[in-house]
Amino acid sequence: MTRRFVLVLPLVAALSVVSAAHLRADSATAPDGKTIFAAKCAACHRADGSGGGPYPPLAANADIGASDTAGLILTVLNGRSGPIQVNGKTYGGAMPAWKDQLSNDEIAAVLTYVRSSWSNHAAAVSADQVAVARNPIASSGGEIYGAKCAACHQANGQGTGAYPPLRGNPHVVGSDPSEMIATIVNGRSGPLAVNGTTYNGRMPTWKGQLSNADIAAVATYVRSAWTNTASGVTEQQVAAAGTPVLSAVGASVYAAKCAACHGASGQGGGRGTFPALAHNTVVNASDAAGMIGVIEHGRSMMPSWKGQLSAADIAAVATFVRSAWGNSAGPVTEQDVGAVK
Ligand code: HEC
Ligand code: HEC
Ligand code: HEC
């Protein structure tokens, strides 16, 4: 990545200087794909899209007209290098990344231009499509939303008489997402007033059904979809908002997998063979890595749980053990588990 960037930097820098003034003058109106192409792309792909040398053509190139535009968008956002076949010829140069230099609107405009110029006649690319590709967590969130939430809240987020809207809902787009995260994690029922209408249904709990990463993704999606424009939600925020629930999952993992040896109340067992986890210094250490390591890899008669429990389950059971029976150490996230090799 760095090497590629260094190679193209002088060229890109030169092109940017030439084009910056023009782009800035245009920024009040919709960006013009043709102008962007001339400034940023034509040096390699040629003004008529015919390419040449190490640069593939964008005219008369079947990839450009693809109905699924994700690959094209990712190419322009992130760049690409490595063998690519176009019209029977193999190219292997480096296409620079544009994600830090072109906005979603500009990338949509230049790709729309490329897809409708010369001999190309493919559909336009929207800034929304670029936004989704730029932020993969939001795109998996969209899939989760479609599968798990849209039946009640509707695909357009507008809800129904029985289910509150998520689009334009002040609780969803508030600057502090913690209450909304808690609703998704724990569910809720009881009167809920949204924009002057009172709902009184039951939102299911997603604990144990969606991982923290999935909840972060779907929460990010609902905060940024439709007309909503709130910031993303991280896995850490979900872990923080969902600690009691994570522990509830952890408690069931503990009962099923650990209690036989360590005791239902963490008191240990086997006349000292199995250590107590209540008031245990490894368990209560501020850095959970040691404890995670023992759970993942086992030690003498302690089984290894790697491969048997998911990272989410290990995080959940570790969080439970660290907060049960008088223990009072902080929660463990999936990332913490992933970080212990
Ligand atoms: C520094 C030269 C350079 C510049 C500038 C450049 N490209 Fe590229 N582009 C390449 C190369 C080289 C490849 C082939 C990469 C490979 O082999 O993986 C490529 C590939 C592509 C592809 C994929 C073609 C296919 O068949 O899948 C697209 C689309 C594309 N460029 C669009 C653009 C757009 C739009 C711009 C301007 C925003 C741009 N390029 C600017 C060099 C460049
Ligand atoms: C079975 C129907 C149903 C499904 C499926 C469902 N919800 Fe809900 N949701 C509700 C109901 C009903 C409420 C209002 C609960 C109340 O009245 O307390 C609600 C409330 C909410 C709220 C709180 C809104 C506010 O104004 O505070 C959020 C956020 C939310 N849902 C997000 C989601 C997400 C994200 C999913 C998918 C992971 C989802 N919902 C799936 C029925 C559902
Ligand atoms: C078959 C019995 C058995 C099961 C089941 C078991 N453990 Fe253990 N565990 C042990 C033994 C024995 C040790 C002590 C290992 C040693 O250091 O010799 C231990 C050690 C530990 C330690 C380190 C304690 C310390 O003081 O170093 C932790 C934490 C732990 N287990 C957590 C768990 C969790 C969480 C589960 C369930 C996912 C679990 N164990 C399931 C037998 C078991």
GROMACS .gro file of C-alpha atoms and ligand atoms in nm:
model
  470
    1MET     CA    1   0.000   0.000   0.000
    2THR     CA    2   0.268   0.247   0.106
    3ARG     CA    3   0.492   0.155  -0.183
    4ARG     CA    4   0.216   0.200  -0.435
    5PHE     CA    5   0.124   0.534  -0.286
    6VAL     CA    6   0.481   0.661  -0.311
    7LEU     CA    7   0.501   0.562  -0.676
    8VAL     CA    8   0.192   0.752  -0.780
    9LEU     CA    9   0.218   1.039  -0.537
   10PRO     CA   10   0.403   1.290  -0.761
   11LEU     CA   11   0.159   1.238  -1.043
   12VAL     CA   12  -0.146   1.255  -0.821
   13ALA     CA   13  -0.013   1.562  -0.644
   14ALA     CA   14   0.044   1.739  -0.974
   15LEU     CA   15  -0.303   1.650  -1.095
   16SER     CA   16  -0.459   1.768  -0.771
   17VAL     CA   17  -0.303   2.110  -0.798
   18VAL     CA   18  -0.440   2.154  -1.147
   19SER     CA   19  -0.786   2.039  -1.053
   20ALA     CA   20  -0.833   2.168  -0.701
   21ALA     CA   21  -0.935   2.519  -0.799
   22HIS     CA   22  -1.189   2.393  -1.045
   23LEU     CA   23  -1.338   2.136  -0.810
   24ARG     CA   24  -1.367   2.391  -0.536
   25ALA     CA   25  -1.547   2.636  -0.763
   26ASP     CA   26  -1.790   2.359  -0.853
   27SER     CA   27  -1.847   2.227  -0.506
   28ALA     CA   28  -2.172   2.414  -0.450
   29THR     CA   29  -2.330   2.229  -0.741
   30ALA     CA   30  -2.324   1.856  -0.814
   31PRO     CA   31  -1.974   1.742  -0.906
   32ASP     CA   32  -1.910   1.699  -1.278
   33GLY     CA   33  -1.782   1.351  -1.362
   34LYS     CA   34  -1.623   1.457  -1.688
   35THR     CA   35  -1.413   1.726  -1.520
   36ILE     CA   36  -1.303   1.487  -1.247
   37PHE     CA   37  -1.212   1.226  -1.505
   38ALA     CA   38  -1.001   1.476  -1.700
   39ALA     CA   39  -0.822   1.588  -1.384
   40LYS     CA   40  -0.776   1.260  -1.202
   41CYS     CA   41  -0.802   0.966  -1.440
   42ALA     CA   42  -0.722   1.067  -1.798
   43ALA     CA   43  -0.345   1.081  -1.742
   44CYS     CA   44  -0.352   0.703  -1.720
   45HIS     CA   45  -0.676   0.590  -1.880
   46ARG     CA   46  -0.670   0.861  -2.155
   47ALA     CA   47  -0.940   1.118  -2.223
   48ASP     CA   48  -1.113   0.881  -2.464
   49GLY     CA   49  -1.095   0.593  -2.215
   50SER     CA   50  -0.874   0.388  -2.444
   51GLY     CA   51  -0.598   0.332  -2.188
   52GLY     CA   52  -0.263   0.217  -2.317
   53GLY     CA   53   0.062   0.070  -2.194
   54PRO     CA   54   0.009  -0.056  -1.838
   55TYR     CA   55  -0.331   0.119  -1.807
   56PRO     CA   56  -0.642  -0.077  -1.899
   57PRO     CA   57  -0.908   0.081  -2.119
   58LEU     CA   58  -1.232   0.193  -1.955
   59ALA     CA   59  -1.404   0.221  -2.293
   60ALA     CA   60  -1.509  -0.110  -2.449
   61ASN     CA   61  -1.437  -0.287  -2.120
   62ALA     CA   62  -1.711  -0.525  -2.006
   63ASP     CA   63  -1.621  -0.475  -1.637
   64ILE     CA   64  -1.729  -0.111  -1.658
   65GLY     CA   65  -2.088  -0.195  -1.746
   66ALA     CA   66  -2.135  -0.454  -1.471
   67SER     CA   67  -2.478  -0.433  -1.312
   68ASP     CA   68  -2.324  -0.499  -0.972
   69THR     CA   69  -2.116  -0.185  -0.922
   70ALA     CA   70  -1.954  -0.284  -0.591
   71GLY     CA   71  -1.629  -0.398  -0.755
   72LEU     CA   72  -1.589  -0.078  -0.956
   73ILE     CA   73  -1.660   0.139  -0.654
   74LEU     CA   74  -1.409  -0.052  -0.443
   75THR     CA   75  -1.147  -0.021  -0.719
   76VAL     CA   76  -1.180   0.356  -0.722
   77LEU     CA   77  -1.205   0.390  -0.342
   78ASN     CA   78  -0.921   0.161  -0.244
   79GLY     CA   79  -0.718   0.129  -0.562
   80ARG     CA   80  -0.602  -0.208  -0.682
   81SER     CA   81  -0.300  -0.379  -0.825
   82GLY     CA   82  -0.223  -0.718  -0.952
   83PRO     CA   83  -0.319  -0.904  -1.259
   84ILE     CA   84  -0.643  -0.799  -1.422
   85GLN     CA   85  -0.763  -0.928  -1.758
   86VAL     CA   86  -0.933  -0.686  -1.993
   87ASN     CA   87  -1.022  -0.794  -2.346
   88GLY     CA   88  -0.776  -1.080  -2.333
   89LYS     CA   89  -0.485  -0.866  -2.223
   90THR     CA   90  -0.335  -0.890  -1.873
   91TYR     CA   91  -0.257  -0.570  -1.684
   92GLY     CA   92  -0.061  -0.559  -1.360
   93GLY     CA   93  -0.004  -0.195  -1.272
   94ALA     CA   94  -0.120   0.000  -0.970
   95MET     CA   95  -0.443   0.195  -0.973
   96PRO     CA   96  -0.425   0.458  -0.696
   97ALA     CA   97  -0.678   0.482  -0.413
   98TRP     CA   98  -0.908   0.785  -0.422
   99LYS     CA   99  -1.092   0.749  -0.095
  100ASP     CA  100  -0.907   1.031   0.079
  101GLN     CA  101  -0.918   1.263  -0.220
  102LEU     CA  102  -1.263   1.227  -0.370
  103SER     CA  103  -1.593   1.253  -0.185
  104ASN     CA  104  -1.873   1.000  -0.227
  105ASP     CA  105  -2.047   1.244  -0.463
  106GLU     CA  106  -1.733   1.285  -0.671
  107ILE     CA  107  -1.669   0.912  -0.698
  108ALA     CA  108  -2.031   0.855  -0.793
  109ALA     CA  109  -2.004   1.130  -1.056
  110VAL     CA  110  -1.682   1.005  -1.214
  111LEU     CA  111  -1.803   0.645  -1.226
  112THR     CA  112  -2.136   0.756  -1.370
  113TYR     CA  113  -1.940   0.945  -1.634
  114VAL     CA  114  -1.718   0.645  -1.713
  115ARG     CA  115  -2.022   0.414  -1.730
  116SER     CA  116  -2.208   0.639  -1.975
  117SER     CA  117  -1.927   0.766  -2.198
  118TRP     CA  118  -1.763   0.644  -2.519
  119SER     CA  119  -1.936   0.315  -2.600
  120ASN     CA  120  -2.057   0.255  -2.242
  121HIS     CA  121  -2.427   0.275  -2.156
  122ALA     CA  122  -2.455   0.149  -1.798
  123ALA     CA  123  -2.667   0.286  -1.516
  124ALA     CA  124  -2.554   0.568  -1.290
  125VAL     CA  125  -2.375   0.508  -0.960
  126SER     CA  126  -2.518   0.690  -0.658
  127ALA     CA  127  -2.332   0.852  -0.371
  128ASP     CA  128  -2.526   0.618  -0.138
  129GLN     CA  129  -2.373   0.315  -0.308
  130VAL     CA  130  -2.029   0.466  -0.259
  131ALA     CA  131  -2.107   0.543   0.107
  132VAL     CA  132  -2.203   0.181   0.169
  133ALA     CA  133  -1.884   0.051   0.003
  134ARG     CA  134  -1.674   0.300   0.197
  135ASN     CA  135  -1.806   0.177   0.528
  136PRO     CA  136  -1.836  -0.202   0.518
  137ILE     CA  137  -1.976  -0.224   0.869
  138ALA     CA  138  -2.275  -0.021   0.757
  139SER     CA  139  -2.328  -0.250   0.461
  140SER     CA  140  -2.337  -0.565   0.671
  141GLY     CA  141  -2.566  -0.366   0.901
  142GLY     CA  142  -2.799  -0.316   0.607
  143GLU     CA  143  -2.816  -0.689   0.552
  144ILE     CA  144  -2.884  -0.755   0.919
  145TYR     CA  145  -3.152  -0.488   0.917
  146GLY     CA  146  -3.320  -0.648   0.616
  147ALA     CA  147  -3.311  -0.991   0.778
  148LYS     CA  148  -3.397  -0.907   1.139
  149CYS     CA  149  -3.563  -0.568   1.169
  150ALA     CA  150  -3.741  -0.471   0.848
  151ALA     CA  151  -4.038  -0.701   0.909
  152CYS     CA  152  -4.149  -0.472   1.191
  153HIS     CA  153  -3.978  -0.137   1.131
  154GLN     CA  154  -4.015  -0.165   0.749
  155ALA     CA  155  -3.741  -0.152   0.488
  156ASN     CA  156  -3.773   0.226   0.462
  157GLY     CA  157  -3.749   0.265   0.841
  158GLN     CA  158  -4.090   0.430   0.859
  159GLY     CA  159  -4.249   0.175   1.090
  160THR     CA  160  -4.624   0.106   1.095
  161GLY     CA  161  -4.908   0.188   1.331
  162ALA     CA  162  -4.775  -0.078   1.570
  163TYR     CA  163  -4.398  -0.039   1.521
  164PRO     CA  164  -4.220   0.291   1.574
  165PRO     CA  165  -4.027   0.455   1.290
  166LEU     CA  166  -3.647   0.447   1.310
  167ARG     CA  167  -3.614   0.702   1.032
  168GLY     CA  168  -3.628   1.056   1.168
  169ASN     CA  169  -3.661   0.918   1.522
  170PRO     CA  170  -3.482   1.143   1.773
  171HIS     CA  171  -3.399   0.847   2.000
  172VAL     CA  172  -3.218   0.676   1.712
  173VAL     CA  173  -3.018   0.974   1.587
  174GLY     CA  174  -2.930   1.127   1.926
  175SER     CA  175  -2.565   1.210   1.982
  176ASP     CA  176  -2.539   0.951   2.262
  177PRO     CA  177  -2.646   0.614   2.118
  178SER     CA  178  -2.622   0.420   2.444
  179GLU     CA  179  -2.994   0.403   2.515
  180MET     CA  180  -3.071   0.287   2.165
  181ILE     CA  181  -2.799   0.023   2.185
  182ALA     CA  182  -2.946  -0.097   2.513
  183THR     CA  183  -3.289  -0.121   2.347
  184ILE     CA  184  -3.150  -0.338   2.069
  185VAL     CA  185  -2.955  -0.556   2.310
  186ASN     CA  186  -3.219  -0.594   2.580
  187GLY     CA  187  -3.542  -0.530   2.394
  188ARG     CA  188  -3.807  -0.313   2.557
  189SER     CA  189  -4.178  -0.289   2.610
  190GLY     CA  190  -4.411  -0.030   2.750
  191PRO     CA  191  -4.532   0.305   2.625
  192LEU     CA  192  -4.286   0.475   2.393
  193ALA     CA  193  -4.357   0.818   2.245
  194VAL     CA  194  -4.193   0.893   1.910
  195ASN     CA  195  -4.264   1.221   1.731
  196GLY     CA  196  -4.600   1.260   1.904
  197THR     CA  197  -4.729   0.903   1.857
  198THR     CA  198  -4.728   0.657   2.147
  199TYR     CA  199  -4.639   0.295   2.074
  200ASN     CA  200  -4.687   0.016   2.320
  201GLY     CA  201  -4.553  -0.304   2.174
  202ARG     CA  202  -4.267  -0.536   2.245
  203MET     CA  203  -3.925  -0.497   2.085
  204PRO     CA  204  -3.752  -0.835   2.099
  205THR     CA  205  -3.418  -0.876   2.270
  206TRP     CA  206  -3.125  -0.959   2.043
  207LYS     CA  207  -2.895  -1.080   2.316
  208GLY     CA  208  -2.739  -1.410   2.228
  209GLN     CA  209  -2.874  -1.381   1.872
  210LEU     CA  210  -2.654  -1.104   1.740
  211SER     CA  211  -2.289  -1.054   1.834
  212ASN     CA  212  -2.165  -0.718   1.956
  213ALA     CA  213  -2.012  -0.663   1.612
  214ASP     CA  214  -2.348  -0.731   1.445
  215ILE     CA  215  -2.531  -0.500   1.683
  216ALA     CA  216  -2.273  -0.227   1.616
  217ALA     CA  217  -2.325  -0.280   1.243
  218VAL     CA  218  -2.704  -0.267   1.252
  219ALA     CA  219  -2.702   0.028   1.494
  220THR     CA  220  -2.461   0.212   1.262
  221TYR     CA  221  -2.690   0.133   0.974
  222VAL     CA  222  -3.010   0.264   1.133
  223ARG     CA  223  -2.830   0.579   1.245
  224SER     CA  224  -2.708   0.653   0.892
  225ALA     CA  225  -2.976   0.509   0.663
  226TRP     CA  226  -3.265   0.689   0.495
  227THR     CA  227  -3.248   1.052   0.604
  228ASN     CA  228  -3.065   0.976   0.931
  229THR     CA  229  -2.713   1.115   0.951
  230ALA     CA  230  -2.586   1.023   1.299
  231SER     CA  231  -2.239   0.887   1.372
  232GLY     CA  232  -2.146   0.519   1.375
  233VAL     CA  233  -2.158   0.285   1.673
  234THR     CA  234  -1.853   0.082   1.772
  235GLU     CA  235  -1.833  -0.267   1.913
  236GLN     CA  236  -1.690  -0.115   2.232
  237GLN     CA  237  -1.998   0.101   2.277
  238VAL     CA  238  -2.214  -0.208   2.240
  239ALA     CA  239  -2.000  -0.397   2.490
  240ALA     CA  240  -2.032  -0.106   2.732
  241ALA     CA  241  -2.407  -0.066   2.691
  242GLY     CA  242  -2.468  -0.437   2.690
  243THR     CA  243  -2.255  -0.559   2.976
  244PRO     CA  244  -2.537  -0.696   3.190
  245VAL     CA  245  -2.674  -0.880   2.893
  246LEU     CA  246  -2.341  -1.008   2.777
  247SER     CA  247  -2.312  -1.147   3.129
  248ALA     CA  248  -2.649  -1.314   3.092
  249VAL     CA  249  -2.517  -1.499   2.788
  250GLY     CA  250  -2.197  -1.558   2.981
  251ALA     CA  251  -2.390  -1.703   3.273
  252SER     CA  252  -2.546  -1.967   3.051
  253VAL     CA  253  -2.209  -2.052   2.895
  254TYR     CA  254  -2.065  -2.078   3.244
  255ALA     CA  255  -2.340  -2.309   3.365
  256ALA     CA  256  -2.301  -2.533   3.062
  257LYS     CA  257  -1.923  -2.544   3.028
  258CYS     CA  258  -1.748  -2.438   3.345
  259ALA     CA  259  -1.962  -2.498   3.653
  260ALA     CA  260  -1.898  -2.874   3.663
  261CYS     CA  261  -1.538  -2.806   3.763
  262HIS     CA  262  -1.533  -2.453   3.905
  263GLY     CA  263  -1.863  -2.481   4.094
  264ALA     CA  264  -2.197  -2.313   4.033
  265SER     CA  265  -2.090  -2.019   4.249
  266GLY     CA  266  -1.729  -2.011   4.137
  267GLN     CA  267  -1.625  -2.169   4.464
  268GLY     CA  268  -1.401  -2.428   4.296
  269GLY     CA  269  -1.420  -2.801   4.355
  270GLY     CA  270  -1.257  -3.140   4.354
  271ARG     CA  271  -1.099  -3.074   4.694
  272GLY     CA  272  -0.874  -2.806   4.551
  273THR     CA  273  -0.817  -2.957   4.205
  274PHE     CA  274  -1.037  -2.698   4.042
  275PRO     CA  275  -0.953  -2.345   4.153
  276ALA     CA  276  -1.214  -2.105   4.287
  277LEU     CA  277  -1.286  -1.826   4.038
  278ALA     CA  278  -1.459  -1.613   4.303
  279HIS     CA  279  -1.207  -1.365   4.449
  280ASN     CA  280  -0.939  -1.510   4.219
  281THR     CA  281  -0.653  -1.272   4.138
  282VAL     CA  282  -0.610  -1.391   3.776
  283VAL     CA  283  -0.982  -1.339   3.717
  284ASN     CA  284  -0.988  -0.996   3.878
  285ALA     CA  285  -0.669  -0.865   3.715
  286SER     CA  286  -0.730  -0.531   3.547
  287ASP     CA  287  -0.576  -0.670   3.227
  288ALA     CA  288  -0.790  -0.969   3.129
  289ALA     CA  289  -0.532  -1.111   2.888
  290GLY     CA  290  -0.400  -1.371   3.134
  291MET     CA  291  -0.745  -1.505   3.205
  292ILE     CA  292  -0.841  -1.506   2.837
  293GLY     CA  293  -0.521  -1.698   2.761
  294VAL     CA  294  -0.608  -1.970   3.014
  295ILE     CA  295  -0.962  -2.002   2.877
  296GLU     CA  296  -0.844  -2.014   2.516
  297HIS     CA  297  -0.547  -2.246   2.559
  298GLY     CA  298  -0.625  -2.439   2.875
  299ARG     CA  299  -0.364  -2.542   3.131
  300SER     CA  300  -0.308  -2.892   3.276
  301MET     CA  301  -0.662  -3.014   3.360
  302MET     CA  302  -0.826  -2.693   3.240
  303PRO     CA  303  -0.954  -2.765   2.888
  304SER     CA  304  -0.874  -2.538   2.592
  305TRP     CA  305  -1.191  -2.364   2.469
  306LYS     CA  306  -1.050  -2.218   2.150
  307GLY     CA  307  -1.247  -2.364   1.863
  308GLN     CA  308  -1.520  -2.484   2.098
  309LEU     CA  309  -1.646  -2.143   2.204
  310SER     CA  310  -1.666  -1.844   1.972
  311ALA     CA  311  -1.474  -1.528   2.059
  312ALA     CA  312  -1.811  -1.373   2.151
  313ASP     CA  313  -1.888  -1.657   2.392
  314ILE     CA  314  -1.544  -1.638   2.549
  315ALA     CA  315  -1.589  -1.263   2.593
  316ALA     CA  316  -1.931  -1.324   2.746
  317VAL     CA  317  -1.822  -1.595   2.989
  318ALA     CA  318  -1.512  -1.398   3.089
  319THR     CA  319  -1.726  -1.088   3.148
  320PHE     CA  320  -1.965  -1.295   3.358
  321VAL     CA  321  -1.692  -1.455   3.568
  322ARG     CA  322  -1.526  -1.115   3.623
  323SER     CA  323  -1.848  -0.966   3.756
  324ALA     CA  324  -2.006  -1.257   3.949
  325TRP     CA  325  -1.974  -1.375   4.312
  326GLY     CA  326  -1.812  -1.059   4.442
  327ASN     CA  327  -1.566  -1.024   4.152
  328SER     CA  328  -1.564  -0.671   4.019
  329ALA     CA  329  -1.336  -0.649   3.716
  330GLY     CA  330  -1.432  -0.478   3.389
  331PRO     CA  331  -1.602  -0.638   3.089
  332VAL     CA  332  -1.413  -0.830   2.820
  333THR     CA  333  -1.488  -0.756   2.455
  334GLU     CA  334  -1.461  -0.976   2.149
  335GLN     CA  335  -1.165  -0.761   2.045
  336ASP     CA  336  -0.988  -0.833   2.374
  337VAL     CA  337  -1.034  -1.203   2.304
  338GLY     CA  338  -0.912  -1.164   1.945
  339ALA     CA  339  -0.602  -0.982   2.067
  340VAL     CA  340  -0.488  -1.281   2.278
  341LYS     CA  341  -0.319  -1.526   2.044
  342HEC     C1  342  -0.167   0.636  -1.205
  342HEC     C2  343  -0.248   0.578  -1.311
  342HEC     C3  344  -0.398   0.567  -1.284
  342HEC     C4  345  -0.486   0.667  -1.251
  342HEC     C5  346  -0.454   0.815  -1.227
  342HEC     C6  347  -0.616   0.605  -1.248
  342HEC     N1  348  -0.607   0.474  -1.277
  342HEC    FE1  349  -0.763   0.342  -1.285
  342HEC     N2  350  -0.632   0.190  -1.318
  342HEC     C7  351  -0.496   0.202  -1.330
  342HEC     C8  352  -0.436   0.071  -1.345
  342HEC     C9  353  -0.289   0.040  -1.360
  342HEC    C10  354  -0.542  -0.022  -1.338
  342HEC    C11  355  -0.531  -0.173  -1.344
  342HEC    C12  356  -0.501  -0.220  -1.202
  342HEC    C13  357  -0.471  -0.367  -1.190
  342HEC     O1  358  -0.401  -0.421  -1.275
  342HEC     O2  359  -0.518  -0.427  -1.091
  342HEC    C14  360  -0.663   0.058  -1.323
  342HEC    C15  361  -0.791   0.003  -1.314
  342HEC    C16  362  -0.908   0.078  -1.309
  342HEC    C17  363  -1.040   0.021  -1.310
  342HEC    C18  364  -1.075  -0.127  -1.316
  342HEC    C19  365  -1.094  -0.169  -1.458
  342HEC    C20  366  -1.147  -0.309  -1.468
  342HEC     O3  367  -1.145  -0.364  -1.579
  342HEC     O4  368  -1.193  -0.365  -1.366
  342HEC    C21  369  -1.127   0.125  -1.303
  342HEC    C22  370  -1.279   0.116  -1.300
  342HEC    C23  371  -1.050   0.244  -1.295
  342HEC     N3  372  -0.917   0.213  -1.300
  342HEC    C24  373  -1.105   0.370  -1.287
  342HEC    C25  374  -1.030   0.483  -1.262
  342HEC    C26  375  -1.086   0.612  -1.231
  342HEC    C27  376  -1.236   0.643  -1.226
  342HEC    C28  377  -0.983   0.697  -1.210
  342HEC    C29  378  -0.990   0.843  -1.168
  342HEC    C30  379  -1.063   0.873  -1.046
  342HEC    C31  380  -0.861   0.622  -1.228
  342HEC     N4  381  -0.894   0.495  -1.260
  342HEC    C32  382  -0.733   0.675  -1.218
  342HEC    C33  383  -0.425   0.321  -1.330
  342HEC    C34  384  -0.476   0.446  -1.299
  343HEC     C1  385  -4.128  -0.814   1.616
  343HEC     C2  386  -4.117  -0.676   1.577
  343HEC     C3  387  -3.982  -0.606   1.591
  343HEC     C4  388  -3.861  -0.644   1.538
  343HEC     C5  389  -3.830  -0.768   1.457
  343HEC     C6  390  -3.767  -0.540   1.573
  343HEC     N1  391  -3.830  -0.444   1.645
  343HEC    FE1  392  -3.744  -0.272   1.718
  343HEC     N2  393  -3.918  -0.225   1.812
  343HEC     C7  394  -4.036  -0.296   1.804
  343HEC     C8  395  -4.136  -0.234   1.890
  343HEC     C9  396  -4.279  -0.281   1.909
  343HEC    C10  397  -4.073  -0.124   1.950
  343HEC    C11  398  -4.135  -0.027   2.052
  343HEC    C12  399  -4.127  -0.094   2.189
  343HEC    C13  400  -4.203  -0.019   2.296
  343HEC     O1  401  -4.315   0.025   2.271
  343HEC     O2  402  -4.149  -0.008   2.407
  343HEC    C14  403  -3.937  -0.120   1.897
  343HEC    C15  404  -3.842  -0.024   1.932
  343HEC    C16  405  -3.716  -0.015   1.875
  343HEC    C17  406  -3.622   0.091   1.903
  343HEC    C18  407  -3.642   0.206   2.000
  343HEC    C19  408  -3.697   0.324   1.929
  343HEC    C20  409  -3.714   0.442   2.021
  343HEC     O3  410  -3.779   0.537   1.978
  343HEC     O4  411  -3.660   0.442   2.133
  343HEC    C21  412  -3.510   0.066   1.827
  343HEC    C22  413  -3.383   0.150   1.820
  343HEC    C23  414  -3.535  -0.055   1.753
  343HEC     N3  415  -3.660  -0.101   1.785
  343HEC    C24  416  -3.444  -0.112   1.666
  343HEC    C25  417  -3.461  -0.239   1.611
  343HEC    C26  418  -3.358  -0.309   1.541
  343HEC    C27  419  -3.219  -0.254   1.509
  343HEC    C28  420  -3.409  -0.430   1.506
  343HEC    C29  421  -3.339  -0.545   1.435
  343HEC    C30  422  -3.216  -0.593   1.496
  343HEC    C31  423  -3.546  -0.434   1.555
  343HEC     N4  424  -3.572  -0.317   1.617
  343HEC    C32  425  -3.633  -0.541   1.536
  343HEC    C33  426  -4.058  -0.408   1.729
  343HEC    C34  427  -3.961  -0.480   1.659
  344HEC     C1  428  -1.263  -3.019   3.338
  344HEC     C2  429  -1.263  -2.919   3.440
  344HEC     C3  430  -1.264  -2.774   3.400
  344HEC     C4  431  -1.354  -2.710   3.320
  344HEC     C5  432  -1.477  -2.768   3.251
  344HEC     C6  433  -1.318  -2.569   3.320
  344HEC     N1  434  -1.203  -2.551   3.391
  344HEC    FE1  435  -1.108  -2.374   3.425
  344HEC     N2  436  -0.962  -2.470   3.525
  344HEC     C7  437  -0.959  -2.604   3.554
  344HEC     C8  438  -0.835  -2.635   3.623
  344HEC     C9  439  -0.792  -2.772   3.672
  344HEC    C10  440  -0.765  -2.514   3.636
  344HEC    C11  441  -0.628  -2.492   3.698
  344HEC    C12  442  -0.524  -2.513   3.590
  344HEC    C13  443  -0.382  -2.505   3.645
  344HEC     O1  444  -0.331  -2.393   3.652
  344HEC     O2  445  -0.329  -2.609   3.679
  344HEC    C14  446  -0.847  -2.413   3.575
  344HEC    C15  447  -0.813  -2.278   3.565
  344HEC    C16  448  -0.897  -2.179   3.520
  344HEC    C17  449  -0.867  -2.038   3.526
  344HEC    C18  450  -0.739  -1.977   3.581
  344HEC    C19  451  -0.754  -1.961   3.728
  344HEC    C20  452  -0.620  -1.929   3.793
  344HEC     O3  453  -0.624  -1.905   3.914
  344HEC     O4  454  -0.516  -1.932   3.726
  344HEC    C21  455  -0.973  -1.973   3.472
  344HEC    C22  456  -0.990  -1.823   3.456
  344HEC    C23  457  -1.069  -2.073   3.431
  344HEC     N3  458  -1.018  -2.197   3.462
  344HEC    C24  459  -1.190  -2.044   3.372
  344HEC    C25  460  -1.274  -2.142   3.320
  344HEC    C26  461  -1.388  -2.113   3.239
  344HEC    C27  462  -1.438  -1.972   3.204
  344HEC    C28  463  -1.442  -2.231   3.202
  344HEC    C29  464  -1.560  -2.256   3.114
  344HEC    C30  465  -1.554  -2.201   2.979
  344HEC    C31  466  -1.361  -2.335   3.262
  344HEC     N4  467  -1.258  -2.278   3.330
  344HEC    C32  468  -1.387  -2.471   3.251
  344HEC    C33  469  -1.058  -2.696   3.520
  344HEC    C34  470  -1.167  -2.673   3.442
   0.00000   0.00000   0.00000
